[in-house]
Coordinates of C-alpha atoms in Angstrom, one line a residue:
M1 CA 10.5 26.7 4.6
T2 CA 13.6 26.3 6.4
K3 CA 16.3 23.4 6.2
N4 CA 15.1 22.5 10.0
T5 CA 11.4 22.8 9.7
H6 CA 9.2 20.4 11.5
L7 CA 6.7 18.9 9.8
L8 CA 3.1 17.5 10.6
V9 CA 2.0 14.4 7.9
I10 CA -1.6 13.7 7.7
R11 CA -2.2 10.2 7.1
L12 CA -5.1 7.9 8.5
S13 CA -6.5 5.9 6.1
A14 CA -5.9 2.2 5.3
M15 CA -3.0 0.2 5.6
G16 CA -2.4 0.5 1.9
D17 CA -2.5 3.8 1.4
V18 CA -0.4 4.9 4.2
A19 CA 2.1 2.2 2.8
M20 CA 2.1 4.3 -0.2
T21 CA 3.6 7.1 2.1
V22 CA 6.7 5.7 3.2
P23 CA 9.0 5.7 -1.0
V24 CA 8.0 9.3 -0.8
L25 CA 8.9 10.2 2.9
R26 CA 12.3 8.0 2.0
A27 CA 12.7 10.4 -0.5
L28 CA 12.0 13.8 0.9
I29 CA 14.5 12.5 4.2
N30 CA 17.0 12.0 1.2
Q31 CA 17.1 15.1 -0.6
H32 CA 16.3 17.2 2.4
P33 CA 18.0 16.1 5.2
N34 CA 17.5 18.3 8.4
L35 CA 14.2 18.0 7.7
K36 CA 12.2 16.9 10.6
I37 CA 8.8 15.1 10.2
T38 CA 6.3 13.8 12.5
V39 CA 3.8 11.5 11.6
L40 CA -0.4 11.0 12.4
S41 CA -1.8 7.4 11.7
K42 CA -3.6 5.3 13.0
P43 CA -1.5 3.0 16.2
F44 CA -1.3 -0.5 15.0
L45 CA 0.6 0.9 11.3
K46 CA 3.7 2.5 13.5
P47 CA 6.1 -0.5 12.2
L48 CA 6.0 0.7 8.3
F49 CA 8.3 4.3 9.4
N50 CA 10.4 1.8 11.9
D51 CA 13.5 2.5 9.1
V52 CA 12.6 6.1 7.8
E53 CA 14.7 8.6 9.5
N54 CA 14.2 11.8 10.5
V55 CA 9.9 10.2 11.1
T56 CA 8.4 10.4 14.8
F57 CA 5.6 8.7 14.8
Y58 CA 2.2 10.0 16.6
A59 CA -0.8 7.8 17.1
A60 CA -4.2 9.1 16.5
E61 CA -6.5 7.6 18.6
V62 CA -9.7 8.0 16.3
N63 CA -11.9 5.6 17.8
G64 CA -10.9 6.7 21.3
K65 CA -9.8 9.9 23.2
H66 CA -9.5 12.2 19.7
K67 CA -12.9 11.0 18.4
G68 CA -15.4 13.4 16.8
F69 CA -14.6 17.3 16.7
F70 CA -14.0 17.9 20.4
G71 CA -11.4 14.8 20.2
I72 CA -9.5 16.5 17.2
Y73 CA -9.5 19.8 18.7
K74 CA -7.5 17.4 21.7
L75 CA -5.6 16.1 18.8
Y76 CA -4.6 19.7 17.8
K77 CA -3.4 20.8 21.3
E78 CA -1.4 17.8 21.9
L79 CA 0.3 18.7 18.5
K80 CA 0.8 22.3 18.9
L81 CA 3.0 21.0 22.2
L82 CA 5.7 19.6 19.2
N83 CA 6.2 23.3 17.7
I84 CA 5.0 21.7 13.9
D85 CA 5.8 24.6 11.6
A86 CA 4.0 23.4 8.6
V87 CA 1.0 20.2 7.9
A88 CA 1.0 18.4 5.0
D89 CA -3.0 16.7 5.1
L90 CA -2.2 13.2 3.0
H91 CA -5.7 12.3 3.2
N92 CA -8.3 15.6 2.5
V93 CA -11.5 14.0 4.6
L94 CA -13.4 15.7 7.4
R95 CA -11.3 14.8 9.6
S96 CA -8.4 16.0 8.5
K97 CA -10.2 19.3 6.6
I98 CA -10.5 20.4 10.4
L99 CA -7.6 19.4 11.9
R100 CA -5.5 21.2 9.1
T101 CA -8.2 24.4 9.7
L102 CA -7.2 24.8 13.4
F103 CA -3.3 24.8 12.4
K104 CA -4.1 27.4 8.9
L105 CA -6.3 29.2 12.4
S106 CA -2.7 29.6 14.4
N107 CA -1.4 30.9 11.5
T108 CA 0.8 27.2 10.4
K109 CA 1.3 26.6 6.4
V110 CA -1.0 23.8 4.9
A111 CA -1.3 22.0 1.7
F112 CA -3.5 19.2 1.0
I113 CA -3.7 16.7 -1.9
N114 CA -5.3 16.6 -4.8
K115 CA -7.5 13.7 -5.3
G116 CA -8.3 13.6 -8.9
R117 CA -11.6 13.2 -8.4
A118 CA -12.8 14.8 -11.7
E119 CA -10.4 13.1 -13.7
K120 CA -11.1 9.2 -11.8
K121 CA -14.8 10.0 -12.5
A122 CA -13.9 10.5 -16.2
L123 CA -11.7 6.9 -15.9
T124 CA -14.2 4.8 -14.4
A125 CA -17.5 6.4 -16.6
T126 CA -19.4 3.5 -18.8
K127 CA -20.1 6.1 -21.4
N128 CA -17.5 8.4 -22.7
K129 CA -14.7 6.6 -20.5
I130 CA -10.9 8.3 -20.8
F131 CA -9.4 5.7 -20.4
K132 CA -5.1 7.3 -19.6
Q133 CA -2.6 6.7 -17.4
L134 CA -3.4 9.2 -14.1
K135 CA -0.7 10.7 -12.1
T136 CA 0.0 8.0 -9.7
T137 CA -0.6 8.2 -6.2
H138 CA 2.8 8.9 -4.9
E139 CA 3.7 12.1 -7.3
R140 CA 0.0 12.9 -5.8
Y141 CA 1.5 13.3 -2.2
A142 CA 4.9 14.6 -3.6
D143 CA 3.2 17.4 -5.3
V144 CA 1.8 18.0 -1.4
F145 CA 5.7 18.5 -0.7
R146 CA 6.1 20.8 -3.3
N147 CA 3.2 23.2 -2.1
L148 CA 4.6 23.6 0.6
G149 CA 8.7 24.8 -0.9
F150 CA 10.4 21.7 -1.0
S151 CA 12.1 19.8 -4.0
L152 CA 11.0 16.5 -4.5
N153 CA 11.7 13.9 -6.9
I154 CA 10.6 10.5 -6.5
V155 CA 12.3 9.1 -9.7
N156 CA 15.4 6.7 -9.2
P157 CA 15.1 5.7 -4.9
T158 CA 16.8 4.0 -2.4
F159 CA 15.4 1.9 -0.7
P160 CA 16.7 0.1 2.6
E161 CA 19.1 -2.6 3.7
K162 CA 17.3 -5.9 3.7
I163 CA 15.7 -6.7 7.5
K164 CA 18.0 -9.7 9.6
L165 CA 15.7 -12.5 9.6
T166 CA 14.7 -13.1 13.2
P167 CA 14.3 -16.3 15.6
E168 CA 11.2 -15.8 15.6
I169 CA 10.5 -15.9 11.8
I170 CA 13.2 -18.5 10.7
K171 CA 11.5 -20.7 13.2
I172 CA 8.4 -20.4 10.8
T173 CA 10.2 -20.3 7.2
G174 CA 14.0 -22.0 8.0
E175 CA 16.6 -20.3 6.7
K176 CA 16.5 -18.8 3.3
T177 CA 18.4 -20.7 1.1
T178 CA 15.7 -20.7 -2.6
T179 CA 14.2 -18.2 -4.1
W180 CA 11.1 -16.8 -1.6
I181 CA 8.3 -15.7 -3.0
G182 CA 5.4 -14.9 -1.5
I183 CA 1.9 -14.9 -1.8
A184 CA -0.7 -12.7 -0.3
P185 CA -4.3 -13.7 -2.2
F186 CA -6.6 -11.8 -0.3
A187 CA -8.4 -8.1 -0.8
Q188 CA -10.8 -5.8 0.9
Y189 CA -13.8 -6.3 -1.8
A190 CA -14.5 -10.0 -3.2
S191 CA -13.7 -7.7 -6.6
K192 CA -10.2 -7.8 -6.1
M193 CA -9.4 -10.9 -5.4
Y194 CA -8.3 -13.6 -8.3
P195 CA -10.4 -16.5 -7.6
I196 CA -8.7 -18.8 -4.8
D197 CA -10.0 -22.4 -6.7
L198 CA -7.5 -20.8 -9.8
M199 CA -4.8 -19.2 -6.9
E200 CA -4.3 -22.8 -6.0
Q201 CA -3.9 -23.9 -9.0
V202 CA -0.9 -21.4 -9.2
I203 CA 0.6 -22.1 -6.2
S204 CA 0.6 -25.4 -6.9
E205 CA 2.0 -25.2 -10.3
I206 CA 4.9 -22.9 -8.0
S207 CA 5.2 -25.4 -5.5
K208 CA 6.7 -27.7 -7.4
K209 CA 9.5 -25.9 -9.4
E210 CA 12.8 -26.7 -7.7
N211 CA 14.9 -24.2 -5.2
M212 CA 11.7 -22.2 -5.2
K213 CA 9.3 -21.7 -1.6
I214 CA 6.1 -20.2 -1.1
L215 CA 5.0 -17.7 1.8
L216 CA 1.9 -17.0 2.3
F217 CA 0.2 -13.9 3.6
G218 CA -3.1 -13.0 4.9
G219 CA -5.5 -11.5 7.4
G220 CA -8.3 -12.6 9.7
Q221 CA -9.1 -16.0 11.0
K222 CA -11.0 -16.6 8.0
E223 CA -8.1 -16.2 5.9
V224 CA -6.3 -17.7 7.9
E225 CA -7.8 -21.3 7.9
I226 CA -7.8 -21.4 4.4
L227 CA -4.6 -20.2 3.3
E228 CA -3.4 -22.9 6.6
S229 CA -5.6 -25.5 4.2
I230 CA -4.0 -24.7 1.1
A231 CA -0.3 -24.7 3.0
T232 CA -0.7 -28.0 3.9
K233 CA -1.2 -29.3 0.5
Y234 CA 1.1 -28.2 -1.4
P235 CA 5.1 -28.7 -1.0
N236 CA 7.6 -26.0 0.1
T237 CA 4.7 -24.1 0.7
I238 CA 4.3 -22.4 4.4
N239 CA 1.3 -19.8 5.5
I240 CA 2.5 -17.0 7.3
A241 CA -0.7 -15.3 8.0
G242 CA -1.7 -15.3 11.9
K243 CA 1.8 -16.3 13.2
I244 CA 3.7 -13.1 13.2
K245 CA 3.0 -9.1 14.4
L246 CA 3.1 -6.8 11.2
D247 CA 6.5 -5.6 11.6
Q248 CA 7.9 -9.3 12.1
E249 CA 6.2 -8.8 9.0
L250 CA 7.7 -5.9 7.0
I251 CA 11.4 -7.8 8.0
L252 CA 10.0 -11.5 6.4
I253 CA 8.7 -9.1 2.9
S254 CA 12.0 -7.2 2.8
N255 CA 13.3 -11.2 2.7
L256 CA 11.5 -11.8 -0.1
D257 CA 12.3 -12.1 -3.5
K258 CA 9.0 -11.9 -5.6
M259 CA 5.5 -10.6 -4.5
L260 CA 2.5 -11.6 -5.9
S261 CA -0.8 -9.7 -4.5
M262 CA -3.7 -8.4 -6.0
D263 CA -4.4 -4.5 -5.8
S264 CA -3.9 -4.3 -2.0
G265 CA -2.0 -3.4 1.0
N266 CA 0.9 -6.4 0.3
A267 CA 1.4 -4.8 -2.0
H268 CA 2.3 -1.8 -1.2
F269 CA 3.8 -3.3 1.7
A270 CA 6.5 -5.2 -0.4
A271 CA 7.5 -2.1 -2.9
M272 CA 8.2 0.2 -0.3
L273 CA 10.7 -2.0 0.2
G274 CA 12.1 -2.6 -3.3
I275 CA 10.8 -6.2 -3.3
N276 CA 10.2 -7.6 -7.2
T277 CA 6.1 -7.0 -7.1
F278 CA 3.3 -8.6 -9.3
T279 CA 0.1 -8.0 -8.7
V280 CA -3.4 -9.1 -10.3
W281 CA -6.5 -6.5 -11.3
G282 CA -9.6 -7.2 -11.8
I283 CA -11.9 -4.6 -11.9
T284 CA -9.6 -1.7 -10.9
H285 CA -6.9 -0.7 -12.8
P286 CA -3.0 0.8 -12.9
F287 CA -4.2 3.1 -14.4
T288 CA -6.0 5.3 -11.4
G289 CA -2.8 5.8 -9.6
F290 CA -2.9 2.9 -6.9
A291 CA -0.4 0.9 -8.5
P292 CA 2.9 -0.6 -6.5
F293 CA 5.8 1.9 -6.0
N294 CA 8.5 1.7 -8.9
Q295 CA 7.0 -1.5 -9.9
P296 CA 7.1 -1.2 -14.2
F297 CA 3.2 -1.7 -15.7
E298 CA 4.2 -5.1 -16.8
N299 CA 4.1 -6.6 -13.4
A300 CA 0.6 -6.0 -13.5
I301 CA -1.6 -9.4 -14.8
L302 CA -5.0 -7.9 -16.2
P303 CA -8.3 -9.1 -17.3
D304 CA -9.1 -9.9 -21.0
L305 CA -10.1 -5.8 -21.4
K306 CA -11.3 -6.3 -24.3
K307 CA -14.3 -8.6 -23.5
Y308 CA -14.5 -6.1 -20.6
P309 CA -13.7 -3.0 -22.1
N310 CA -15.4 -0.5 -19.0
I311 CA -12.8 -1.8 -17.0
P312 CA -11.9 0.2 -14.7
C313 CA -16.0 0.3 -12.9
S314 CA -13.8 1.2 -10.1
I315 CA -11.4 2.9 -8.1
Y316 CA -11.2 0.9 -4.9
G317 CA -13.2 -2.0 -6.4
N318 CA -16.9 -1.4 -3.7
K319 CA -18.5 -0.8 -7.9
V320 CA -18.7 -3.7 -9.8
C321 CA -20.0 -3.2 -13.5
E322 CA -23.2 -5.7 -14.3
G323 CA -21.8 -8.3 -15.7
Y324 CA -18.2 -8.2 -14.4
E325 CA -18.6 -10.3 -11.8
D326 CA -16.2 -12.6 -13.1
V327 CA -13.1 -10.2 -15.2
M328 CA -10.9 -12.3 -12.6
R329 CA -11.5 -15.5 -14.3
S330 CA -10.6 -14.3 -17.4
I331 CA -7.0 -14.4 -16.2
L332 CA -5.3 -17.7 -16.6
P333 CA -3.3 -19.6 -13.7
K334 CA -0.8 -20.3 -16.6
K335 CA -0.6 -16.8 -17.3
I336 CA 0.3 -15.8 -13.6
V337 CA 2.7 -18.4 -12.9
K338 CA 4.5 -17.7 -16.5
K339 CA 5.1 -14.2 -15.0
I340 CA 6.4 -15.4 -11.9
I341 CA 8.9 -17.5 -13.0
Q342 CA 10.4 -15.2 -15.6

């Protein structure tokens, strides 16, 4: 690849997966400053790339004009006008395979992610489990760029400066004069969520500490109602969910001192901004490769693995081993509070 290469990066999946691309792209640009990148993703995820230099965002309207094969072909024709030199497929599903194949047929260099399905299957097996740390998803992304000919080191990363809080945010949070702790208690699957009654105990204990303010994050009407109810019970606790949009939420997260999250998108939002991020894990596990970027393993708060030796029994949390429905309850609230306070 030449130094003025225009690279198309495809990542159309969930928020957390897309957020994981951000620190890798930031490292790629830092090490190849003349590189031009167009990120193809879902429209609402555009704010994730606002602070990444040399990156242009292109919205894939997969439920609209870009739906189905003919929609993908239309998308290809649109992207072709951008003079793309190489394609990095970080998704590797049917839709992205079709798109990258169209580029390949026009003699554009392509590379795609190896998701390591066989080793993930071995890690989540209930019999003959091979329990070991797998390559991180961030390194799998980096490998795609390496396969296109770019040298890339994602160790010792740099992060953006904290973004100045807007009046809209300050109206909700007040000025920052204390330690701000973000707590995001929800996840896509119930198996990845710390029980809300136990999380409320965590919030109660932290809210008693001097010079600490808790900011609660979530999305969706039901989550907003739950968090609003919790926030009214405890001092120094504010619900953020439902009050600001994603671009403002990222500004706020960049000003946190710590984030406590499940194995979910909020963990990756915080980590991509260089925030000290603590994660609570249920039937999934950091060994799957989805731990937040550049966070020490000690920041992962795990269930009792002696009592639940089949963990991880799922990569994404959508499959629960029989009898593992309450693994999260083996994590005591005081254990989480101790981690956060330290």
